[in-house]
Amino acid sequence: MKNLTICLLIAMACLGCKKSVTPQQDEPGASAKSLPVANAISKSTSKKIFMHWMPWFETPDSRGAWGYHWKMNTQNPDIITNGKRQIAAYAYPKTGPYASGDPDIIEYQLLLMKYSGVDGVMIDWPGTRARYDYPDNLANSNALISKLNALGLQFSIVQEDRNWDAGQTSGANGDFVYMQNNYFNQSNYLKVNNVPVVLNFGPITFHQPSEWDQILAGLNPKPKVIPLYGNTNQVGSNNAGGEFPWIYQDHPTVVNNYYAQASNFPISIGVVYPGFKSFYQAGGADGPTWQIAYNGTSTFSTLLDKALASSVGIIQFATWNDYGEGTMIEPTAEFGYGFLTTMQQKLGVSYGQHELELIYRLYQYRKQYKGNSGVQQQLNQVFGYFAAQQVSNAEGLLNSIGGGTTTPPTGTGITIKNKWLNTFLFEENGQVKYGSSNTDARAKWVLEQVNGHTRIKNVSTSHYLNIEHLYSYAESSVIPDTFYSSYWVVEDYNGFKRIKSEWKNTYLNLENQSGLAQATTINATAESSQWTLN
């Protein structure tokens, strides 16, 4: 049996620019032809990196109501507590709950994937059956697919045969005919030896090779179906091209067993996940209740090490955004960018968190300047720079749009001087530092009122003082005005001011003298937490 890595290097040697036949929107910007060409991200591994993506999230803006996967049977996202909506998950997306088909979200997610070393997306695909929310899921999947070539990314389908009832092999065949007509003919669809690869999450409904013979009848070329680990006999050896593992209660035994046999499969696909903590029981829904501890990012990191050391040719990261099962890898309030920066480090990607934060900033500007066609055209150019890995150009243009050093916000600003060290707060590279200078625009701040809350904006960058990621230092960055991490209370104390976080009830101070401001619990008498605002 051939080694998949060699096959993939041949199969993925060239990416074209053919668009999906069912795009949801045009490529951004009327001047798209002038944008730089997308470049592949350089990595230290030859394995192909794919991200498993869920297409099933909806909002009132997208479908007139919150979709099931944000609310299940017990939650109401219209209820907002401490700046966060009540959603059916134990983790909260950095963007807040979103619609999967939102072009701004798709742009943001794909850019984050690309800059984390991802080569393509494996789409949890609902099929063509007009039932439940499947049509919306299909439309969202096609919206994502239509954007992939702009970033030089591939894709593959993870087919859910559970969406058909027993005996409905003709319906399942219709799904594969749809794939053949809309996906397999695209140059960026995953193929091995020029044969399309389709993963199957099961089988769940069709357990006989004879059924799969009917499902795949008439397809040319006939795809290779990759079922879950141990299920080749249900699909039939003539139809299957290998197997892939998933997330099981018996962690990590199943994954270890798979890697011990991976070299026997023509197509082998490893798995990396962050942990498992489902919301099903709390959401009043059916589903597993067992857990796999995250241990910060340690579980994720260990599984990635195993996958890289194995013989597999593809690694599937599971998942980008299954919040219901707690396997989300995308940035969240709880984990920040931790899973993505771990990927960057272990895959040998030269980029880091700074680039990921810039991509988030692009997303924020998309929303902030919604309806402003002039700014949106500039943001289209920013996207083009990111696609071509021209990060400095992207950042420079973002700065000019967002009120960089050449366009300070209204007001000359105030200084924030520490009583203990006689130093002034200033922003540098997203961090709040302190120094002796009080004339630089970076050391000037403006107090703004938002919905009865105080936000502190830097004059130089228009960024806001916050503790969003609970780092050991205070941040100054782009952040939504609904986030409590950017809300502060300025208190009087013996002729000075103390600056308290509304979110965590901690106080801005310089107690550790690290060169960076921090927000921690500290006694009111500590002069390191006392300030003069002039």
Short mmCIF file of C-alpha atoms in Angstrom, two decimals:
data_model
loop_
_atom_site.label_atom_id
_atom_site.label_comp_id
_atom_site.label_asym_id
_atom_site.label_seq_id
_atom_site.Cartn_x
_atom_site.Cartn_y
_atom_site.Cartn_z
CA MET A 1 0.00 0.00 0.00
CA LYS A 2 1.31 3.40 -0.91
CA ASN A 3 2.28 5.92 1.70
CA LEU A 4 -0.32 8.70 1.78
CA THR A 5 2.19 11.46 2.28
CA ILE A 6 3.75 10.78 -1.12
CA CYS A 7 0.32 10.62 -2.74
CA LEU A 8 -0.76 13.86 -1.20
CA LEU A 9 2.34 15.72 -2.24
CA ILE A 10 1.48 14.82 -5.81
CA ALA A 11 -2.25 15.40 -5.45
CA MET A 12 -1.85 18.79 -3.76
CA ALA A 13 0.99 20.15 -5.86
CA CYS A 14 -1.20 22.76 -7.46
CA LEU A 15 -4.26 24.72 -6.40
CA GLY A 16 -6.38 26.42 -9.02
CA CYS A 17 -8.76 29.29 -8.67
CA LYS A 18 -12.07 27.75 -9.68
CA LYS A 19 -14.99 28.94 -7.58
CA SER A 20 -17.84 26.90 -6.18
CA VAL A 21 -20.75 26.56 -8.54
CA THR A 22 -23.05 27.58 -5.70
CA PRO A 23 -21.34 30.62 -4.19
CA GLN A 24 -23.20 32.63 -1.57
CA GLN A 25 -21.54 35.93 -2.45
CA ASP A 26 -19.01 37.48 -4.76
CA GLU A 27 -15.37 37.62 -3.84
CA PRO A 28 -14.76 40.79 -1.80
CA GLY A 29 -14.09 43.99 -3.68
CA ALA A 30 -14.58 45.04 -7.26
CA SER A 31 -10.82 45.16 -7.69
CA ALA A 32 -10.24 41.55 -6.62
CA LYS A 33 -8.15 40.89 -9.74
CA SER A 34 -5.54 43.34 -8.49
CA LEU A 35 -5.16 41.63 -5.12
CA PRO A 36 -1.95 39.67 -4.41
CA VAL A 37 -2.01 35.91 -5.01
CA ALA A 38 -2.51 33.66 -1.97
CA ASN A 39 0.65 31.94 -0.82
CA ALA A 40 0.96 28.66 1.05
CA ILE A 41 2.02 28.85 4.69
CA SER A 42 5.45 27.34 5.26
CA LYS A 43 5.57 24.58 7.90
CA SER A 44 8.11 22.12 9.26
CA THR A 45 5.82 19.10 8.76
CA SER A 46 4.98 17.45 5.43
CA LYS A 47 1.70 16.10 6.84
CA LYS A 48 -1.43 17.79 5.57
CA ILE A 49 -3.38 19.71 8.17
CA PHE A 50 -7.17 19.80 7.96
CA MET A 51 -9.66 21.48 10.30
CA HIS A 52 -13.07 19.90 10.98
CA TRP A 53 -15.69 22.67 10.67
CA MET A 54 -19.37 22.79 11.67
CA PRO A 55 -21.78 24.77 9.41
CA TRP A 56 -24.79 24.80 11.70
CA PHE A 57 -24.83 28.11 13.60
CA GLU A 58 -27.51 30.74 12.98
CA THR A 59 -28.49 34.10 14.48
CA PRO A 60 -31.54 36.38 14.20
CA ASP A 61 -29.67 38.33 11.51
CA SER A 62 -29.13 35.24 9.39
CA ARG A 63 -32.35 33.25 9.85
CA GLY A 64 -34.68 35.42 11.94
CA ALA A 65 -34.03 33.48 15.15
CA TRP A 66 -31.22 31.87 17.09
CA GLY A 67 -30.34 28.43 15.73
CA TYR A 68 -30.63 25.30 17.83
CA HIS A 69 -26.90 24.90 18.32
CA TRP A 70 -26.62 28.20 20.21
CA LYS A 71 -29.62 27.54 22.45
CA MET A 72 -30.48 23.82 22.55
CA ASN A 73 -33.60 23.46 24.73
CA THR A 74 -32.69 25.53 27.79
CA GLN A 75 -30.65 28.58 26.79
CA ASN A 76 -31.67 32.02 25.53
CA PRO A 77 -28.94 34.00 23.74
CA ASP A 78 -31.05 37.16 24.06
CA ILE A 79 -30.20 37.13 27.77
CA ILE A 80 -26.92 39.00 28.25
CA THR A 81 -24.93 38.73 31.50
CA ASN A 82 -21.63 40.56 31.98
CA GLY A 83 -21.56 41.33 28.27
CA LYS A 84 -21.99 37.73 27.16
CA ARG A 85 -25.02 36.03 25.67
CA GLN A 86 -26.45 32.92 27.28
CA ILE A 87 -25.46 30.13 24.89
CA ALA A 88 -25.50 26.33 24.98
CA ALA A 89 -21.80 25.95 25.64
CA TYR A 90 -19.22 26.08 28.40
CA ALA A 91 -16.92 28.19 26.23
CA TYR A 92 -17.66 31.54 24.61
CA PRO A 93 -16.42 32.46 21.12
CA LYS A 94 -14.22 35.54 21.01
CA THR A 95 -16.53 37.02 18.39
CA GLY A 96 -19.66 36.19 20.36
CA PRO A 97 -22.20 33.75 18.85
CA TYR A 98 -22.29 34.01 15.08
CA ALA A 99 -23.92 32.79 11.88
CA SER A 100 -21.83 30.20 10.02
CA GLY A 101 -22.67 31.77 6.66
CA ASP A 102 -21.70 35.30 7.69
CA PRO A 103 -19.01 36.34 5.16
CA ASP A 104 -17.12 38.27 7.84
CA ILE A 105 -17.02 35.21 10.10
CA ILE A 106 -15.94 32.97 7.23
CA GLU A 107 -13.13 35.38 6.33
CA TYR A 108 -12.02 35.58 9.98
CA GLN A 109 -12.13 31.82 10.56
CA LEU A 110 -10.30 30.88 7.37
CA LEU A 111 -7.58 33.46 7.92
CA LEU A 112 -7.03 32.19 11.46
CA MET A 113 -6.81 28.64 10.14
CA LYS A 114 -4.36 29.60 7.41
CA TYR A 115 -2.07 31.47 9.82
CA SER A 116 -2.13 28.48 12.18
CA GLY A 117 -0.79 26.12 9.51
CA VAL A 118 -4.04 24.65 8.16
CA ASP A 119 -4.04 23.34 4.57
CA GLY A 120 -7.75 22.72 4.25
CA VAL A 121 -11.16 22.25 5.85
CA MET A 122 -13.11 19.05 6.42
CA ILE A 123 -16.74 20.10 6.40
CA ASP A 124 -19.29 18.29 8.56
CA TRP A 125 -21.68 18.13 5.64
CA PRO A 126 -25.47 17.69 6.07
CA GLY A 127 -26.32 16.44 2.59
CA THR A 128 -29.12 17.59 0.32
CA ARG A 129 -32.15 16.34 2.21
CA ALA A 130 -34.77 19.08 2.80
CA ARG A 131 -35.23 18.36 6.49
CA TYR A 132 -34.59 20.20 9.76
CA ASP A 133 -31.86 22.81 9.27
CA TYR A 134 -30.02 20.78 6.62
CA PRO A 135 -30.69 23.25 3.76
CA ASP A 136 -29.24 26.10 5.84
CA ASN A 137 -26.22 23.97 6.70
CA LEU A 138 -25.70 23.22 3.01
CA ALA A 139 -25.90 26.90 2.11
CA ASN A 140 -23.38 27.75 4.84
CA SER A 141 -21.04 25.00 3.65
CA ASN A 142 -21.15 26.36 0.12
CA ALA A 143 -20.49 29.87 1.38
CA LEU A 144 -17.31 28.64 3.07
CA ILE A 145 -16.25 26.62 0.02
CA SER A 146 -16.63 29.67 -2.23
CA LYS A 147 -13.98 31.49 -0.16
CA LEU A 148 -11.35 28.75 0.06
CA ASN A 149 -9.52 29.37 -3.21
CA ALA A 150 -8.94 33.00 -2.29
CA LEU A 151 -6.75 31.68 0.53
CA GLY A 152 -5.25 28.70 -1.27
CA LEU A 153 -7.05 26.21 0.98
CA GLN A 154 -8.40 22.78 0.14
CA PHE A 155 -11.53 21.01 1.37
CA SER A 156 -13.09 17.62 1.80
CA ILE A 157 -16.55 16.43 2.81
CA VAL A 158 -17.32 14.54 6.02
CA GLN A 159 -20.59 12.90 5.02
CA GLU A 160 -23.34 12.28 7.57
CA ASP A 161 -25.26 9.23 6.38
CA ARG A 162 -27.31 9.49 9.60
CA ASN A 163 -29.33 12.19 7.85
CA TRP A 164 -31.02 9.50 5.75
CA ASP A 165 -33.39 6.86 7.00
CA ALA A 166 -32.88 3.14 6.57
CA GLY A 167 -33.51 2.01 3.00
CA GLN A 168 -33.03 5.46 1.47
CA THR A 169 -29.87 4.62 -0.45
CA SER A 170 -31.16 6.59 -3.44
CA GLY A 171 -31.19 9.74 -1.32
CA ALA A 172 -27.65 9.09 -0.16
CA ASN A 173 -26.66 8.46 -3.78
CA GLY A 174 -28.14 11.86 -4.59
CA ASP A 175 -25.81 13.40 -2.02
CA PHE A 176 -22.80 11.88 -3.77
CA VAL A 177 -24.06 12.96 -7.18
CA TYR A 178 -24.29 16.50 -5.76
CA MET A 179 -20.70 16.22 -4.50
CA GLN A 180 -19.58 14.97 -7.91
CA ASN A 181 -21.28 17.83 -9.75
CA ASN A 182 -20.33 20.60 -7.32
CA TYR A 183 -17.20 19.60 -5.40
CA PHE A 184 -15.17 16.76 -6.88
CA ASN A 185 -14.51 18.74 -10.07
CA GLN A 186 -12.92 21.59 -8.14
CA SER A 187 -9.15 21.71 -8.24
CA ASN A 188 -8.88 22.28 -4.49
CA TYR A 189 -10.96 19.25 -3.49
CA LEU A 190 -8.87 16.66 -1.63
CA LYS A 191 -7.89 13.79 -3.92
CA VAL A 192 -5.44 10.92 -3.61
CA ASN A 193 -4.21 9.45 -6.91
CA ASN A 194 -6.79 11.74 -8.55
CA VAL A 195 -9.61 10.03 -6.62
CA PRO A 196 -11.84 12.20 -4.39
CA VAL A 197 -11.75 11.44 -0.66
CA VAL A 198 -14.98 11.54 1.38
CA LEU A 199 -14.97 10.86 5.10
CA ASN A 200 -18.06 9.25 6.62
CA PHE A 201 -18.98 9.92 10.23
CA GLY A 202 -20.07 6.36 10.89
CA PRO A 203 -21.66 4.67 9.06
CA ILE A 204 -24.72 5.39 11.16
CA THR A 205 -27.55 4.31 8.83
CA PHE A 206 -26.06 2.09 6.10
CA HIS A 207 -24.10 -0.85 7.48
CA GLN A 208 -23.89 -3.22 4.49
CA PRO A 209 -21.35 -3.06 1.63
CA SER A 210 -24.20 -3.77 -0.78
CA GLU A 211 -25.90 -0.56 0.35
CA TRP A 212 -22.71 1.40 -0.27
CA ASP A 213 -22.43 -0.17 -3.71
CA GLN A 214 -25.83 1.40 -4.46
CA ILE A 215 -24.91 4.72 -2.87
CA LEU A 216 -21.75 5.05 -4.98
CA ALA A 217 -23.25 3.63 -8.20
CA GLY A 218 -22.68 5.65 -11.34
CA LEU A 219 -20.04 7.98 -9.91
CA ASN A 220 -17.02 8.68 -12.06
CA PRO A 221 -14.48 8.85 -10.64
CA LYS A 222 -15.77 6.79 -7.78
CA PRO A 223 -14.65 8.41 -4.50
CA LYS A 224 -12.91 6.59 -1.70
CA VAL A 225 -15.03 6.57 1.46
CA ILE A 226 -13.14 6.81 4.76
CA PRO A 227 -15.33 5.53 7.63
CA LEU A 228 -14.61 5.75 11.33
CA TYR A 229 -11.92 3.51 12.78
CA GLY A 230 -12.96 -0.13 12.64
CA ASN A 231 -15.82 0.26 10.14
CA THR A 232 -14.34 -0.73 6.79
CA ASN A 233 -16.33 -3.98 6.85
CA GLN A 234 -19.59 -1.96 6.85
CA VAL A 235 -18.63 0.12 3.81
CA GLY A 236 -16.85 -2.69 1.98
CA SER A 237 -13.16 -2.92 1.15
CA ASN A 238 -13.87 -2.05 -2.49
CA ASN A 239 -15.48 1.23 -1.40
CA ALA A 240 -13.30 2.22 1.55
CA GLY A 241 -9.90 3.85 1.30
CA GLY A 242 -8.90 3.78 4.95
CA GLU A 243 -10.27 4.75 8.35
CA PHE A 244 -10.07 7.69 10.75
CA PRO A 245 -10.38 7.96 14.55
CA TRP A 246 -12.54 10.42 16.45
CA ILE A 247 -13.07 11.54 20.05
CA TYR A 248 -14.00 8.67 22.35
CA GLN A 249 -14.57 8.19 26.07
CA ASP A 250 -11.76 5.65 26.00
CA HIS A 251 -9.19 8.42 25.63
CA PRO A 252 -6.42 8.13 24.55
CA THR A 253 -6.52 4.34 24.07
CA VAL A 254 -8.46 4.40 20.78
CA VAL A 255 -6.15 7.01 19.29
CA ASN A 256 -3.07 5.09 20.37
CA ASN A 257 -4.45 1.88 18.87
CA TYR A 258 -5.19 3.65 15.61
CA TYR A 259 -1.66 4.97 15.26
CA ALA A 260 -0.30 1.47 15.87
CA GLN A 261 -2.23 0.34 12.75
CA ALA A 262 -2.21 3.53 10.67
CA SER A 263 0.49 2.37 8.28
CA ASN A 264 -1.83 -0.44 7.14
CA PHE A 265 -4.38 1.97 5.69
CA PRO A 266 -3.98 3.36 2.16
CA ILE A 267 -5.29 6.69 3.51
CA SER A 268 -4.61 7.38 7.18
CA ILE A 269 -5.95 10.39 9.05
CA GLY A 270 -4.92 11.22 12.61
CA VAL A 271 -6.93 13.27 15.08
CA VAL A 272 -6.17 16.11 17.50
CA TYR A 273 -8.75 17.53 19.90
CA PRO A 274 -8.59 19.86 22.93
CA GLY A 275 -10.76 17.84 25.31
CA PHE A 276 -14.46 17.04 25.62
CA LYS A 277 -17.11 18.69 27.78
CA SER A 278 -20.57 18.50 26.27
CA PHE A 279 -23.43 20.85 27.09
CA TYR A 280 -26.08 18.28 26.18
CA GLN A 281 -27.34 17.54 29.67
CA ALA A 282 -27.41 21.22 30.68
CA GLY A 283 -29.05 22.01 27.35
CA GLY A 284 -31.82 19.46 27.83
CA ALA A 285 -30.58 17.44 24.86
CA ASP A 286 -29.54 13.85 24.27
CA GLY A 287 -25.85 13.12 24.04
CA PRO A 288 -22.79 11.87 25.92
CA THR A 289 -22.04 13.25 29.37
CA TRP A 290 -18.52 11.89 29.86
CA GLN A 291 -15.60 14.30 29.79
CA ILE A 292 -12.00 14.51 28.68
CA ALA A 293 -10.05 17.11 30.67
CA TYR A 294 -8.49 19.97 28.73
CA ASN A 295 -5.71 20.57 31.25
CA GLY A 296 -5.26 24.01 29.74
CA THR A 297 -3.86 23.21 26.31
CA SER A 298 -1.95 20.13 27.48
CA THR A 299 -4.36 17.49 26.14
CA PHE A 300 -4.35 19.23 22.77
CA SER A 301 -0.56 19.57 22.76
CA THR A 302 0.01 15.91 23.67
CA LEU A 303 -2.35 14.66 20.95
CA LEU A 304 -0.66 16.88 18.38
CA ASP A 305 2.73 15.45 19.34
CA LYS A 306 1.36 11.93 18.86
CA ALA A 307 -0.13 12.75 15.48
CA LEU A 308 3.09 14.35 14.24
CA ALA A 309 5.11 11.36 15.39
CA SER A 310 2.76 8.87 13.71
CA SER A 311 2.76 7.51 10.15
CA VAL A 312 -0.44 9.31 9.11
CA GLY A 313 -0.41 11.55 6.05
CA ILE A 314 -3.25 13.82 7.20
CA ILE A 315 -4.09 15.25 10.61
CA GLN A 316 -7.70 16.27 11.26
CA PHE A 317 -8.20 18.81 14.05
CA ALA A 318 -11.50 18.10 15.79
CA THR A 319 -13.06 20.53 15.90
CA TRP A 320 -12.98 24.17 14.95
CA ASN A 321 -16.34 24.98 16.50
CA ASP A 322 -18.42 22.19 18.03
CA TYR A 323 -19.40 24.19 21.10
CA GLY A 324 -22.09 21.69 22.08
CA GLU A 325 -19.42 19.05 22.72
CA GLY A 326 -16.77 21.48 23.93
CA THR A 327 -14.21 20.59 21.25
CA MET A 328 -13.79 24.12 19.88
CA ILE A 329 -10.31 25.18 18.79
CA GLU A 330 -11.16 28.68 17.53
CA PRO A 331 -10.40 31.59 19.92
CA THR A 332 -12.64 31.77 22.97
CA ALA A 333 -12.86 33.85 26.14
CA GLU A 334 -11.71 30.82 28.15
CA PHE A 335 -8.75 29.61 26.05
CA GLY A 336 -7.83 32.73 24.09
CA TYR A 337 -5.66 31.87 21.10
CA GLY A 338 -3.96 29.04 23.02
CA PHE A 339 -4.86 26.14 20.72
CA LEU A 340 -3.89 28.06 17.59
CA THR A 341 -0.57 29.29 18.96
CA THR A 342 0.20 25.70 20.01
CA MET A 343 -0.43 24.64 16.41
CA GLN A 344 1.82 27.40 15.12
CA GLN A 345 4.67 26.34 17.37
CA LYS A 346 4.45 22.59 16.81
CA LEU A 347 3.77 22.76 13.07
CA GLY A 348 6.73 25.08 12.56
CA VAL A 349 4.70 28.07 11.40
CA SER A 350 6.63 31.33 11.52
CA TYR A 351 3.64 33.38 12.65
CA GLY A 352 2.32 33.89 16.17
CA GLN A 353 -0.43 35.44 18.22
CA HIS A 354 0.22 38.92 16.88
CA GLU A 355 -0.95 37.91 13.41
CA LEU A 356 -4.01 36.18 14.87
CA GLU A 357 -4.89 39.35 16.77
CA LEU A 358 -4.58 41.39 13.58
CA ILE A 359 -7.04 39.01 11.88
CA TYR A 360 -9.46 39.51 14.76
CA ARG A 361 -9.01 43.24 14.32
CA LEU A 362 -9.97 42.91 10.66
CA TYR A 363 -13.14 41.12 11.74
CA GLN A 364 -13.95 43.85 14.25
CA TYR A 365 -13.52 46.54 11.60
CA ARG A 366 -15.79 44.62 9.23
CA LYS A 367 -18.52 44.94 11.84
CA GLN A 368 -17.63 48.43 13.04
CA TYR A 369 -17.69 49.88 9.53
CA LYS A 370 -20.61 47.85 8.20
CA GLY A 371 -22.32 49.84 5.46
CA ASN A 372 -19.27 52.05 4.83
CA SER A 373 -18.37 50.99 1.29
CA GLY A 374 -15.15 52.99 1.22
CA VAL A 375 -13.75 51.37 4.34
CA GLN A 376 -14.99 47.94 3.26
CA GLN A 377 -13.00 48.29 0.04
CA GLN A 378 -9.91 49.02 2.14
CA LEU A 379 -10.66 45.97 4.29
CA ASN A 380 -10.92 43.90 1.11
CA GLN A 381 -7.35 44.99 0.39
CA VAL A 382 -6.33 44.05 3.94
CA PHE A 383 -7.74 40.57 3.30
CA GLY A 384 -5.75 40.36 0.08
CA TYR A 385 -2.55 41.26 1.93
CA PHE A 386 -3.24 38.58 4.55
CA ALA A 387 -3.94 36.00 1.84
CA ALA A 388 -0.56 36.79 0.28
CA GLN A 389 1.18 36.85 3.70
CA GLN A 390 2.00 40.54 3.34
CA VAL A 391 1.35 41.09 7.03
CA SER A 392 3.13 44.42 7.39
CA ASN A 393 1.02 45.87 4.55
CA ALA A 394 -2.14 44.49 6.16
CA GLU A 395 -1.23 45.93 9.54
CA GLY A 396 -0.29 49.31 8.11
CA LEU A 397 -3.60 49.61 6.29
CA LEU A 398 -5.51 48.48 9.39
CA ASN A 399 -3.75 51.18 11.39
CA SER A 400 -4.74 53.85 8.92
CA ILE A 401 -8.36 52.66 9.01
CA GLY A 402 -8.55 52.27 12.75
CA GLY A 403 -7.16 55.61 13.80
CA GLY A 404 -3.44 54.98 13.93
CA THR A 405 -0.80 57.47 15.00
CA THR A 406 -1.70 59.84 12.17
CA THR A 407 -5.38 60.01 13.15
CA PRO A 408 -5.80 60.37 16.93
CA PRO A 409 -9.31 60.19 18.37
CA THR A 410 -11.26 63.25 19.38
CA GLY A 411 -9.72 64.99 22.40
CA THR A 412 -6.08 65.47 23.39
CA GLY A 413 -6.33 62.87 26.11
CA ILE A 414 -5.08 62.61 29.65
CA THR A 415 -2.11 60.93 31.28
CA ILE A 416 -2.39 58.18 33.89
CA LYS A 417 0.44 58.65 36.39
CA ASN A 418 1.33 56.17 39.11
CA LYS A 419 1.80 57.58 42.63
CA TRP A 420 4.41 55.02 43.68
CA LEU A 421 6.79 55.03 40.69
CA ASN A 422 5.90 58.45 39.18
CA THR A 423 5.59 56.79 35.78
CA PHE A 424 2.96 57.05 33.04
CA LEU A 425 0.96 54.32 31.33
CA PHE A 426 1.44 53.90 27.58
CA GLU A 427 0.58 51.32 24.92
CA GLU A 428 3.14 49.28 22.99
CA ASN A 429 2.39 46.23 20.85
CA GLY A 430 -0.96 45.64 22.52
CA GLN A 431 0.50 45.78 26.04
CA VAL A 432 0.05 48.49 28.67
CA LYS A 433 3.51 49.52 29.88
CA TYR A 434 4.83 52.39 31.99
CA GLY A 435 7.64 54.88 31.57
CA SER A 436 8.81 58.40 32.30
CA SER A 437 7.48 60.07 29.12
CA ASN A 438 4.09 61.78 29.18
CA THR A 439 4.25 63.60 25.82
CA ASP A 440 4.03 60.67 23.40
CA ALA A 441 0.50 60.10 22.04
CA ARG A 442 0.83 56.49 23.20
CA ALA A 443 0.77 57.80 26.79
CA LYS A 444 -2.45 59.73 26.23
CA TRP A 445 -5.83 58.26 27.05
CA VAL A 446 -9.48 59.27 26.64
CA LEU A 447 -12.24 58.25 29.04
CA GLU A 448 -15.39 57.29 27.14
CA GLN A 449 -18.87 56.45 28.39
CA VAL A 450 -20.60 53.45 26.78
CA ASN A 451 -24.02 52.37 28.08
CA GLY A 452 -23.20 53.71 31.52
CA HIS A 453 -19.72 52.16 31.61
CA THR A 454 -16.29 53.77 31.36
CA ARG A 455 -13.85 52.68 28.66
CA ILE A 456 -10.27 53.98 28.41
CA LYS A 457 -9.08 54.59 24.84
CA ASN A 458 -5.50 55.15 23.74
CA VAL A 459 -5.06 58.34 21.70
CA SER A 460 -2.36 56.90 19.46
CA THR A 461 -4.06 53.68 18.40
CA SER A 462 -7.74 53.99 19.37
CA HIS A 463 -7.31 50.70 21.23
CA TYR A 464 -9.03 50.13 24.58
CA LEU A 465 -7.52 49.23 27.92
CA ASN A 466 -8.79 45.74 28.84
CA ILE A 467 -8.04 42.40 30.49
CA GLU A 468 -9.87 40.22 27.96
CA HIS A 469 -7.39 37.31 28.01
CA LEU A 470 -6.53 37.52 31.71
CA TYR A 471 -2.85 37.75 30.89
CA SER A 472 -0.33 38.72 33.54
CA TYR A 473 -0.48 42.22 32.07
CA ALA A 474 -3.18 44.68 31.03
CA GLU A 475 -3.90 44.87 27.31
CA SER A 476 -4.70 47.72 24.92
CA SER A 477 -6.37 46.37 21.81
CA VAL A 478 -9.43 46.38 19.56
CA ILE A 479 -12.33 45.02 21.58
CA PRO A 480 -16.14 45.21 21.23
CA ASP A 481 -17.82 47.87 23.35
CA THR A 482 -20.07 45.16 24.84
CA PHE A 483 -17.18 43.32 26.52
CA TYR A 484 -17.00 43.87 30.28
CA SER A 485 -13.26 43.23 30.16
CA SER A 486 -12.92 46.77 28.78
CA TYR A 487 -15.15 48.41 31.42
CA TRP A 488 -13.51 50.29 34.30
CA VAL A 489 -14.64 52.15 37.42
CA VAL A 490 -12.53 55.16 38.45
CA GLU A 491 -12.70 55.41 42.24
CA ASP A 492 -11.52 58.23 44.53
CA TYR A 493 -9.00 57.36 47.24
CA ASN A 494 -7.18 59.91 49.44
CA GLY A 495 -6.82 62.45 46.66
CA PHE A 496 -5.84 59.84 44.05
CA LYS A 497 -7.73 57.46 41.76
CA ARG A 498 -8.00 53.70 41.74
CA ILE A 499 -9.02 52.02 38.47
CA LYS A 500 -11.12 48.88 38.96
CA SER A 501 -12.14 46.29 36.38
CA GLU A 502 -15.91 45.90 36.34
CA TRP A 503 -15.48 42.35 35.10
CA LYS A 504 -13.12 40.91 37.71
CA ASN A 505 -13.16 43.60 40.45
CA THR A 506 -9.37 43.80 40.22
CA TYR A 507 -7.34 47.02 40.27
CA LEU A 508 -4.82 48.41 37.83
CA ASN A 509 -1.39 48.54 39.49
CA LEU A 510 2.39 48.31 39.04
CA GLU A 511 3.05 46.21 42.13
CA ASN A 512 5.29 43.62 40.46
CA GLN A 513 7.46 46.26 38.70
CA SER A 514 7.71 44.05 35.60
CA GLY A 515 7.55 46.92 33.13
CA LEU A 516 3.90 46.07 32.42
CA ALA A 517 0.75 47.23 34.16
CA GLN A 518 -1.35 44.51 35.73
CA ALA A 519 -4.88 44.17 37.11
CA THR A 520 -4.96 42.15 40.32
CA THR A 521 -6.51 42.08 43.75
CA ILE A 522 -4.56 44.59 45.83
CA ASN A 523 -5.02 46.53 49.04
CA ALA A 524 -6.29 50.10 48.66
CA THR A 525 -3.35 51.43 50.67
CA ALA A 526 -0.83 50.14 48.11
CA GLU A 527 0.49 53.21 46.28
CA SER A 528 1.19 51.05 43.23
CA SER A 529 -2.58 50.99 42.65
CA GLN A 530 -3.09 54.75 43.07
CA TRP A 531 -3.11 57.11 40.09
CA THR A 532 -3.33 60.73 39.05
CA LEU A 533 -5.37 61.44 35.93
CA ASN A 534 -4.45 64.76 34.28
#
